[in-house]
Every structure is written in C-alpha cells, then in structure tokens.
Amino acid sequence: TFERMALKRGLFVVIEGADGTGKSTQVLNLTKRLQSEGYPCSSMRFPDRSTQIGGMIDSYLQCKSNLSDESVHLLFSANRWELKNQITNTLASGTSIICDRYAFSGVAYTSSKPGFSLCWCMGPDRGLPKPDLVLYLHASEKLAQSRSNYGTERYEKREFQNKVAEMFEEIRAVDKTLTWTDYTVERGIDEVTDDLFGILQKELNSNLVKEVGKLWME
Ligand code: DGP
Ligand code: NA
Ligand code: NA
C-alpha cells in the first residue's frame, strides 16, 4: 500500500576494494539492474571529482599537485561530508544508493601510509551516514596477475595496494555492527553483477523503516 511504500527508505550500499577489482563497472551495472527490476536506485562515487574539493583531490591523485598526507585525508573526508545531505535525502525519498568507495577507502588508503593510526584516520568520517551493507570485492589471483601495471595515478602501485588490502581487513574488524560481505571477482562482468544483485535482493525486500545509522558512533 501507499503508506507502506512511503515508510520505506532506500538501501545504502557501498562497494569497496583495492584498485582494479572492477568496482566502478559493478556500481554502474548494479544500479541499472536494480532500476530495471523496479527498485528506485542511483549511484554515487567517492572521491566525487566534480566539486571544488573534488577538483583538488583529482589534481593530487594525478600528481599535478602535492598536499600533505594529513590535509589530503581531510579533503577526502570533506568530499564525503559535502554530499551527506544528498545521501540522506536520496535515501529518505525511497531511492537506494550504490556507492563506489566511501569512508573505508578513506581509512584504508591513509592508514597504509607510514605513521597513521586507524583511530586518527577514522576521526573525520565519524557520524557520516552508515551503509546498510558493504560489499567488499577481492581480486582473485588471476585478476591480480592480469593487472601488471595499474595505471599512473598516485596510489596505483602493487606494494601499496597490498597494504591497502591489509588495512581493509583491520577496518572491518573494528566495527562489528557493520554488515560486510566479501566477494571474490573471478567470473565475467555479468556473472559478477548477477551474484551481487542476488546478495542485495534480500536486503532490498526487507522493510527498512529504521533511520539511517551514523558511522563509527556506537
Ligand atoms: P577511484 O576513482 O575509485 O579510482 O579512486 C581514486 C584513488 O583514490 C584510488 O587510488 C583510491 C583513492 N582513494 C579513494 N578514496 C580515498 C580516501 O578517502 N582517501 C585516500 N587517501 N585515498 C582515497
Ligand atoms: Na583508481
Ligand atoms: Na574505480
């Protein structure tokens, strides 16, 4: 009924993983798949390079500018905070969000640099909208090997990416209240989308009447 529909908010899904696991493709495909199955859905991605803060991040990632590790960490976080209202309003309107990276990347990437504690890294993102589900994509051995060169952006180096993967494991262990689902990418793009959609379907059909939580505040 209408009343029941009106109560139901969107589902907030974050897709995380190291570089080269196919997150961006899956975010777009999953969004289209949800829409075609009748679930209102939109996609987001972080960093969102289209804002002023995002422009500074973009220039940093392309090594066109240098910023201290602390200040760039805060810019990535500010980029999430500047889109907080968009996230909460979208969910409240009943539209689900599939989001390419979030605060978990924020903590994983900075804490992979020497001298950064998890606690310091988590600070700025505390209180952001809490995802209902984190889908964590692992690269299979085969996929990892096919990525002999990652590209030219700042963090796209094998050794650093291995450290990032380690840090993701530490971050998830900190917060047991998060729903965190692992998925190893070792099939074709469409099969992966099918599998991920299957994981989401149960959650999409539940009646989400509870408010969106606050990340790392419990
Ligand atoms: P992408 O557009 O998903 O390829 O992300 C760009 C790069 O920025 C990628 O290497 C991951 C990294 N990254 C994403 N979010 C954050 C963050 O919040 N903090 C830091 N330090 N790096 C991030
Ligand atoms: Na990248
Ligand atoms: Na990507």
mmCIF file of C-alpha atoms and ligand atoms in Angstrom:
data_model
loop_
_atom_site.group_PDB
_atom_site.id
_atom_site.type_symbol
_atom_site.label_atom_id
_atom_site.label_comp_id
_atom_site.label_asym_id
_atom_site.label_seq_id
_atom_site.Cartn_x
_atom_site.Cartn_y
_atom_site.Cartn_z
ATOM 1 C CA THR A 1 0.000 0.000 0.000
ATOM 2 C CA PHE A 2 0.999 3.639 -0.328
ATOM 3 C CA GLU A 3 1.544 4.091 3.388
ATOM 4 C CA ARG A 4 3.851 1.127 3.486
ATOM 5 C CA MET A 5 5.769 2.406 0.477
ATOM 6 C CA ALA A 6 6.093 5.875 1.960
ATOM 7 C CA LEU A 7 7.722 4.476 5.085
ATOM 8 C CA LYS A 8 10.319 2.563 3.202
ATOM 9 C CA ARG A 9 13.618 4.304 2.695
ATOM 10 C CA GLY A 10 16.311 3.408 0.208
ATOM 11 C CA LEU A 11 19.120 0.986 0.951
ATOM 12 C CA PHE A 12 22.629 2.415 1.282
ATOM 13 C CA VAL A 13 25.130 0.042 -0.308
ATOM 14 C CA VAL A 14 28.862 0.741 -0.509
ATOM 15 C CA ILE A 15 31.208 -1.183 -2.776
ATOM 16 C CA GLU A 16 34.797 -1.248 -1.565
ATOM 17 C CA GLY A 17 38.036 -2.888 -2.580
ATOM 18 C CA ALA A 18 41.527 -2.085 -3.760
ATOM 19 C CA ASP A 19 42.159 -0.539 -7.183
ATOM 20 C CA GLY A 20 41.471 -2.780 -10.168
ATOM 21 C CA THR A 21 38.737 -5.014 -8.745
ATOM 22 C CA GLY A 22 36.092 -3.657 -11.125
ATOM 23 C CA LYS A 23 34.132 -1.649 -8.557
ATOM 24 C CA SER A 24 33.132 1.167 -10.891
ATOM 25 C CA THR A 25 31.748 -1.184 -13.538
ATOM 26 C CA GLN A 26 29.767 -3.122 -10.943
ATOM 27 C CA VAL A 27 28.360 0.048 -9.376
ATOM 28 C CA LEU A 28 27.010 1.161 -12.753
ATOM 29 C CA ASN A 29 25.732 -2.293 -13.744
ATOM 30 C CA LEU A 30 24.093 -2.938 -10.382
ATOM 31 C CA THR A 31 22.380 0.446 -10.472
ATOM 32 C CA LYS A 32 20.939 -0.313 -13.923
ATOM 33 C CA ARG A 33 19.946 -3.809 -12.805
ATOM 34 C CA LEU A 34 18.097 -2.518 -9.730
ATOM 35 C CA GLN A 35 16.297 0.095 -11.807
ATOM 36 C CA SER A 36 15.249 -2.477 -14.386
ATOM 37 C CA GLU A 37 13.903 -4.721 -11.599
ATOM 38 C CA GLY A 38 11.778 -1.823 -10.345
ATOM 39 C CA TYR A 39 13.874 -0.628 -7.394
ATOM 40 C CA PRO A 40 14.485 3.156 -7.468
ATOM 41 C CA CYS A 41 18.258 3.475 -7.348
ATOM 42 C CA SER A 42 21.040 5.930 -8.079
ATOM 43 C CA SER A 43 24.817 5.635 -7.997
ATOM 44 C CA MET A 44 27.436 7.787 -6.327
ATOM 45 C CA ARG A 45 31.200 7.626 -6.175
ATOM 46 C CA PHE A 46 33.943 8.886 -3.923
ATOM 47 C CA PRO A 47 36.044 10.799 -4.480
ATOM 48 C CA ASP A 48 33.443 12.874 -6.334
ATOM 49 C CA ARG A 49 35.834 14.834 -8.526
ATOM 50 C CA SER A 50 33.114 17.210 -9.792
ATOM 51 C CA THR A 51 33.074 19.513 -6.750
ATOM 52 C CA GLN A 52 35.654 22.167 -5.835
ATOM 53 C CA ILE A 53 37.132 19.920 -3.156
ATOM 54 C CA GLY A 54 36.951 17.024 -5.622
ATOM 55 C CA GLY A 55 38.995 19.079 -8.086
ATOM 56 C CA MET A 56 41.781 19.441 -5.515
ATOM 57 C CA ILE A 57 41.684 15.690 -4.875
ATOM 58 C CA ASP A 58 41.757 14.958 -8.610
ATOM 59 C CA SER A 59 44.791 17.129 -9.118
ATOM 60 C CA TYR A 60 46.527 15.412 -6.162
ATOM 61 C CA LEU A 61 45.734 11.920 -7.487
ATOM 62 C CA GLN A 62 47.089 12.816 -10.907
ATOM 63 C CA CYS A 63 50.268 14.052 -9.216
ATOM 64 C CA LYS A 64 49.646 17.551 -10.590
ATOM 65 C CA SER A 65 49.765 18.927 -7.062
ATOM 66 C CA ASN A 66 51.242 17.934 -3.742
ATOM 67 C CA LEU A 67 49.446 18.153 -0.430
ATOM 68 C CA SER A 68 50.460 16.849 2.975
ATOM 69 C CA ASP A 69 49.045 13.406 3.765
ATOM 70 C CA GLU A 70 47.024 14.885 6.628
ATOM 71 C CA SER A 71 45.427 17.608 4.550
ATOM 72 C CA VAL A 72 44.528 15.319 1.667
ATOM 73 C CA HIS A 73 42.986 12.887 4.156
ATOM 74 C CA LEU A 74 40.766 15.695 5.441
ATOM 75 C CA LEU A 75 39.853 16.742 1.883
ATOM 76 C CA PHE A 76 38.696 13.213 1.024
ATOM 77 C CA SER A 77 36.582 13.247 4.178
ATOM 78 C CA ALA A 78 35.226 16.743 3.458
ATOM 79 C CA ASN A 79 34.248 15.493 -0.001
ATOM 80 C CA ARG A 80 32.049 12.859 1.671
ATOM 81 C CA TRP A 81 30.616 15.353 4.159
ATOM 82 C CA GLU A 82 29.709 17.838 1.409
ATOM 83 C CA LEU A 83 27.491 15.115 -0.123
ATOM 84 C CA LYS A 84 25.973 13.948 3.163
ATOM 85 C CA ASN A 85 22.639 15.717 2.610
ATOM 86 C CA GLN A 86 22.390 14.313 -0.872
ATOM 87 C CA ILE A 87 22.861 10.823 0.576
ATOM 88 C CA THR A 88 20.300 11.214 3.366
ATOM 89 C CA ASN A 89 17.744 12.972 1.150
ATOM 90 C CA THR A 90 18.025 10.343 -1.565
ATOM 91 C CA LEU A 91 17.564 7.501 0.926
ATOM 92 C CA ALA A 92 14.652 9.279 2.618
ATOM 93 C CA SER A 93 12.931 9.658 -0.746
ATOM 94 C CA GLY A 94 12.953 5.867 -1.095
ATOM 95 C CA THR A 95 15.794 5.672 -3.604
ATOM 96 C CA SER A 96 18.632 3.247 -2.889
ATOM 97 C CA ILE A 97 22.249 4.271 -3.407
ATOM 98 C CA ILE A 98 25.034 2.111 -4.770
ATOM 99 C CA CYS A 99 28.217 3.934 -3.853
ATOM 100 C CA ASP A 100 31.678 3.388 -5.335
ATOM 101 C CA ARG A 101 34.051 3.696 -2.305
ATOM 102 C CA TYR A 102 33.388 5.515 0.973
ATOM 103 C CA ALA A 103 34.997 6.175 4.342
ATOM 104 C CA PHE A 104 36.524 2.673 4.397
ATOM 105 C CA SER A 105 38.727 3.660 1.455
ATOM 106 C CA GLY A 106 39.455 6.880 3.297
ATOM 107 C CA VAL A 107 40.867 4.987 6.263
ATOM 108 C CA ALA A 108 42.466 2.147 4.273
ATOM 109 C CA TYR A 109 44.474 4.413 1.971
ATOM 110 C CA THR A 110 45.739 6.906 4.533
ATOM 111 C CA SER A 111 46.469 4.302 7.200
ATOM 112 C CA SER A 112 48.613 2.498 4.618
ATOM 113 C CA LYS A 113 50.994 5.443 4.755
ATOM 114 C CA PRO A 114 53.699 5.376 7.449
ATOM 115 C CA GLY A 115 52.776 6.942 10.782
ATOM 116 C CA PHE A 116 48.978 6.967 10.572
ATOM 117 C CA SER A 117 46.856 5.195 13.179
ATOM 118 C CA LEU A 118 43.432 3.766 12.380
ATOM 119 C CA CYS A 119 41.983 5.884 15.160
ATOM 120 C CA TRP A 120 43.291 9.156 13.715
ATOM 121 C CA CYS A 121 42.177 8.171 10.228
ATOM 122 C CA MET A 122 38.639 7.273 11.330
ATOM 123 C CA GLY A 123 38.060 10.525 13.207
ATOM 124 C CA PRO A 124 36.923 12.855 10.412
ATOM 125 C CA ASP A 125 34.414 10.345 8.977
ATOM 126 C CA ARG A 126 32.691 9.516 12.276
ATOM 127 C CA GLY A 127 28.996 10.326 12.039
ATOM 128 C CA LEU A 128 28.607 10.065 8.265
ATOM 129 C CA PRO A 129 25.557 8.103 7.053
ATOM 130 C CA LYS A 130 26.220 4.450 7.832
ATOM 131 C CA PRO A 131 25.891 1.987 4.947
ATOM 132 C CA ASP A 132 23.363 -0.808 5.367
ATOM 133 C CA LEU A 133 25.723 -3.094 3.519
ATOM 134 C CA VAL A 134 29.366 -3.032 2.440
ATOM 135 C CA LEU A 135 30.223 -5.290 -0.485
ATOM 136 C CA TYR A 136 33.945 -5.884 -0.442
ATOM 137 C CA LEU A 137 35.423 -7.042 -3.727
ATOM 138 C CA HIS A 138 38.586 -9.130 -3.622
ATOM 139 C CA ALA A 139 40.662 -9.657 -6.723
ATOM 140 C CA SER A 140 41.300 -13.321 -7.483
ATOM 141 C CA GLU A 141 44.920 -14.326 -8.065
ATOM 142 C CA LYS A 142 44.184 -14.427 -11.802
ATOM 143 C CA LEU A 143 42.707 -10.931 -11.874
ATOM 144 C CA ALA A 144 45.551 -9.536 -9.786
ATOM 145 C CA GLN A 145 48.113 -11.050 -12.146
ATOM 146 C CA SER A 146 46.392 -9.672 -15.223
ATOM 147 C CA ARG A 147 46.895 -6.203 -13.725
ATOM 148 C CA SER A 148 50.635 -5.985 -14.270
ATOM 149 C CA ASN A 149 50.550 -2.218 -14.451
ATOM 150 C CA TYR A 150 47.893 -0.375 -12.539
ATOM 151 C CA GLY A 151 47.990 2.990 -14.254
ATOM 152 C CA THR A 152 49.520 6.306 -13.491
ATOM 153 C CA GLU A 153 47.593 7.641 -10.525
ATOM 154 C CA ARG A 154 49.247 8.193 -7.181
ATOM 155 C CA TYR A 155 48.281 5.012 -5.306
ATOM 156 C CA GLU A 156 48.323 2.564 -8.201
ATOM 157 C CA LYS A 157 51.361 0.516 -7.200
ATOM 158 C CA ARG A 158 51.366 -3.149 -6.263
ATOM 159 C CA GLU A 159 53.084 -2.832 -2.887
ATOM 160 C CA PHE A 160 50.828 -0.013 -1.726
ATOM 161 C CA GLN A 161 47.712 -1.877 -2.907
ATOM 162 C CA ASN A 162 48.723 -4.933 -0.860
ATOM 163 C CA LYS A 163 48.991 -2.737 2.210
ATOM 164 C CA VAL A 164 45.577 -1.201 1.451
ATOM 165 C CA ALA A 165 44.023 -4.687 1.282
ATOM 166 C CA GLU A 166 45.521 -5.466 4.712
ATOM 167 C CA MET A 167 44.121 -2.262 6.163
ATOM 168 C CA PHE A 168 40.606 -3.011 4.857
ATOM 169 C CA GLU A 169 40.720 -6.193 6.969
ATOM 170 C CA GLU A 170 41.680 -4.208 10.060
ATOM 171 C CA ILE A 171 38.979 -1.609 9.498
ATOM 172 C CA ARG A 172 36.182 -4.145 9.225
ATOM 173 C CA ALA A 173 37.339 -5.791 12.463
ATOM 174 C CA VAL A 174 36.904 -2.505 14.348
ATOM 175 C CA ASP A 175 33.143 -2.289 13.804
ATOM 176 C CA LYS A 176 31.150 -5.490 14.214
ATOM 177 C CA THR A 177 27.849 -3.640 13.716
ATOM 178 C CA LEU A 178 28.539 -3.202 10.011
ATOM 179 C CA THR A 179 27.180 -5.707 7.530
ATOM 180 C CA TRP A 180 30.230 -6.530 5.460
ATOM 181 C CA THR A 181 30.057 -9.131 2.682
ATOM 182 C CA ASP A 182 33.073 -10.476 0.806
ATOM 183 C CA TYR A 183 33.020 -11.339 -2.831
ATOM 184 C CA THR A 184 35.928 -12.625 -4.893
ATOM 185 C CA VAL A 185 35.878 -11.481 -8.508
ATOM 186 C CA GLU A 186 36.782 -14.476 -10.657
ATOM 187 C CA ARG A 187 33.960 -14.602 -13.204
ATOM 188 C CA GLY A 188 32.823 -12.448 -16.091
ATOM 189 C CA ILE A 189 31.381 -8.995 -15.513
ATOM 190 C CA ASP A 190 27.743 -10.040 -15.999
ATOM 191 C CA GLU A 191 28.028 -13.085 -13.735
ATOM 192 C CA VAL A 192 29.512 -10.885 -11.023
ATOM 193 C CA THR A 193 26.621 -8.421 -11.389
ATOM 194 C CA ASP A 194 24.146 -11.338 -11.086
ATOM 195 C CA ASP A 195 25.849 -12.592 -7.926
ATOM 196 C CA LEU A 196 25.982 -9.141 -6.321
ATOM 197 C CA PHE A 197 22.365 -8.463 -7.213
ATOM 198 C CA GLY A 198 21.459 -11.752 -5.517
ATOM 199 C CA ILE A 199 23.241 -10.597 -2.365
ATOM 200 C CA LEU A 200 21.333 -7.288 -2.411
ATOM 201 C CA GLN A 201 17.906 -8.668 -3.174
ATOM 202 C CA LYS A 202 17.131 -9.932 0.315
ATOM 203 C CA GLU A 203 18.030 -6.566 1.822
ATOM 204 C CA LEU A 204 16.055 -4.653 -0.807
ATOM 205 C CA ASN A 205 12.926 -6.608 0.009
ATOM 206 C CA SER A 206 13.138 -6.020 3.737
ATOM 207 C CA ASN A 207 11.174 -3.090 5.103
ATOM 208 C CA LEU A 208 13.759 -0.504 6.033
ATOM 209 C CA VAL A 209 11.843 1.720 8.391
ATOM 210 C CA LYS A 210 14.700 2.358 10.788
ATOM 211 C CA GLU A 211 16.655 5.547 10.318
ATOM 212 C CA VAL A 212 19.979 5.566 8.547
ATOM 213 C CA GLY A 213 22.675 4.993 11.182
ATOM 214 C CA LYS A 214 25.750 7.069 11.946
ATOM 215 C CA LEU A 215 29.092 5.549 11.021
ATOM 216 C CA TRP A 216 31.524 4.620 13.844
ATOM 217 C CA MET A 217 29.455 6.296 16.558
ATOM 218 C CA GLU A 218 28.420 3.190 18.504
HETATM 219 P P1 DGP B 1 38.969 5.767 -7.857
HETATM 220 O O1 DGP B 1 38.349 6.964 -8.523
HETATM 221 O O2 DGP B 1 37.947 4.852 -7.213
HETATM 222 O O3 DGP B 1 39.962 5.039 -8.711
HETATM 223 O O4 DGP B 1 39.778 6.349 -6.598
HETATM 224 C C1 DGP B 1 40.870 7.172 -6.810
HETATM 225 C C2 DGP B 1 42.017 6.820 -5.917
HETATM 226 O O5 DGP B 1 41.881 7.485 -4.640
HETATM 227 C C3 DGP B 1 42.175 5.352 -5.622
HETATM 228 O O6 DGP B 1 43.566 5.036 -5.659
HETATM 229 C C4 DGP B 1 41.675 5.209 -4.207
HETATM 230 C C5 DGP B 1 41.977 6.536 -3.581
HETATM 231 N N1 DGP B 1 41.019 6.931 -2.543
HETATM 232 C C6 DGP B 1 39.670 6.863 -2.610
HETATM 233 N N2 DGP B 1 39.104 7.386 -1.523
HETATM 234 C C7 DGP B 1 40.138 7.804 -0.746
HETATM 235 C C8 DGP B 1 40.208 8.449 0.519
HETATM 236 O O7 DGP B 1 39.193 8.768 1.149
HETATM 237 N N3 DGP B 1 41.456 8.729 1.000
HETATM 238 C C9 DGP B 1 42.586 8.409 0.317
HETATM 239 N N4 DGP B 1 43.760 8.738 0.871
HETATM 240 N N5 DGP B 1 42.552 7.812 -0.883
HETATM 241 C C10 DGP B 1 41.346 7.506 -1.395
HETATM 242 NA NA NA B 2 41.835 4.082 -9.340
HETATM 243 NA NA NA B 3 37.402 2.511 -9.796
#
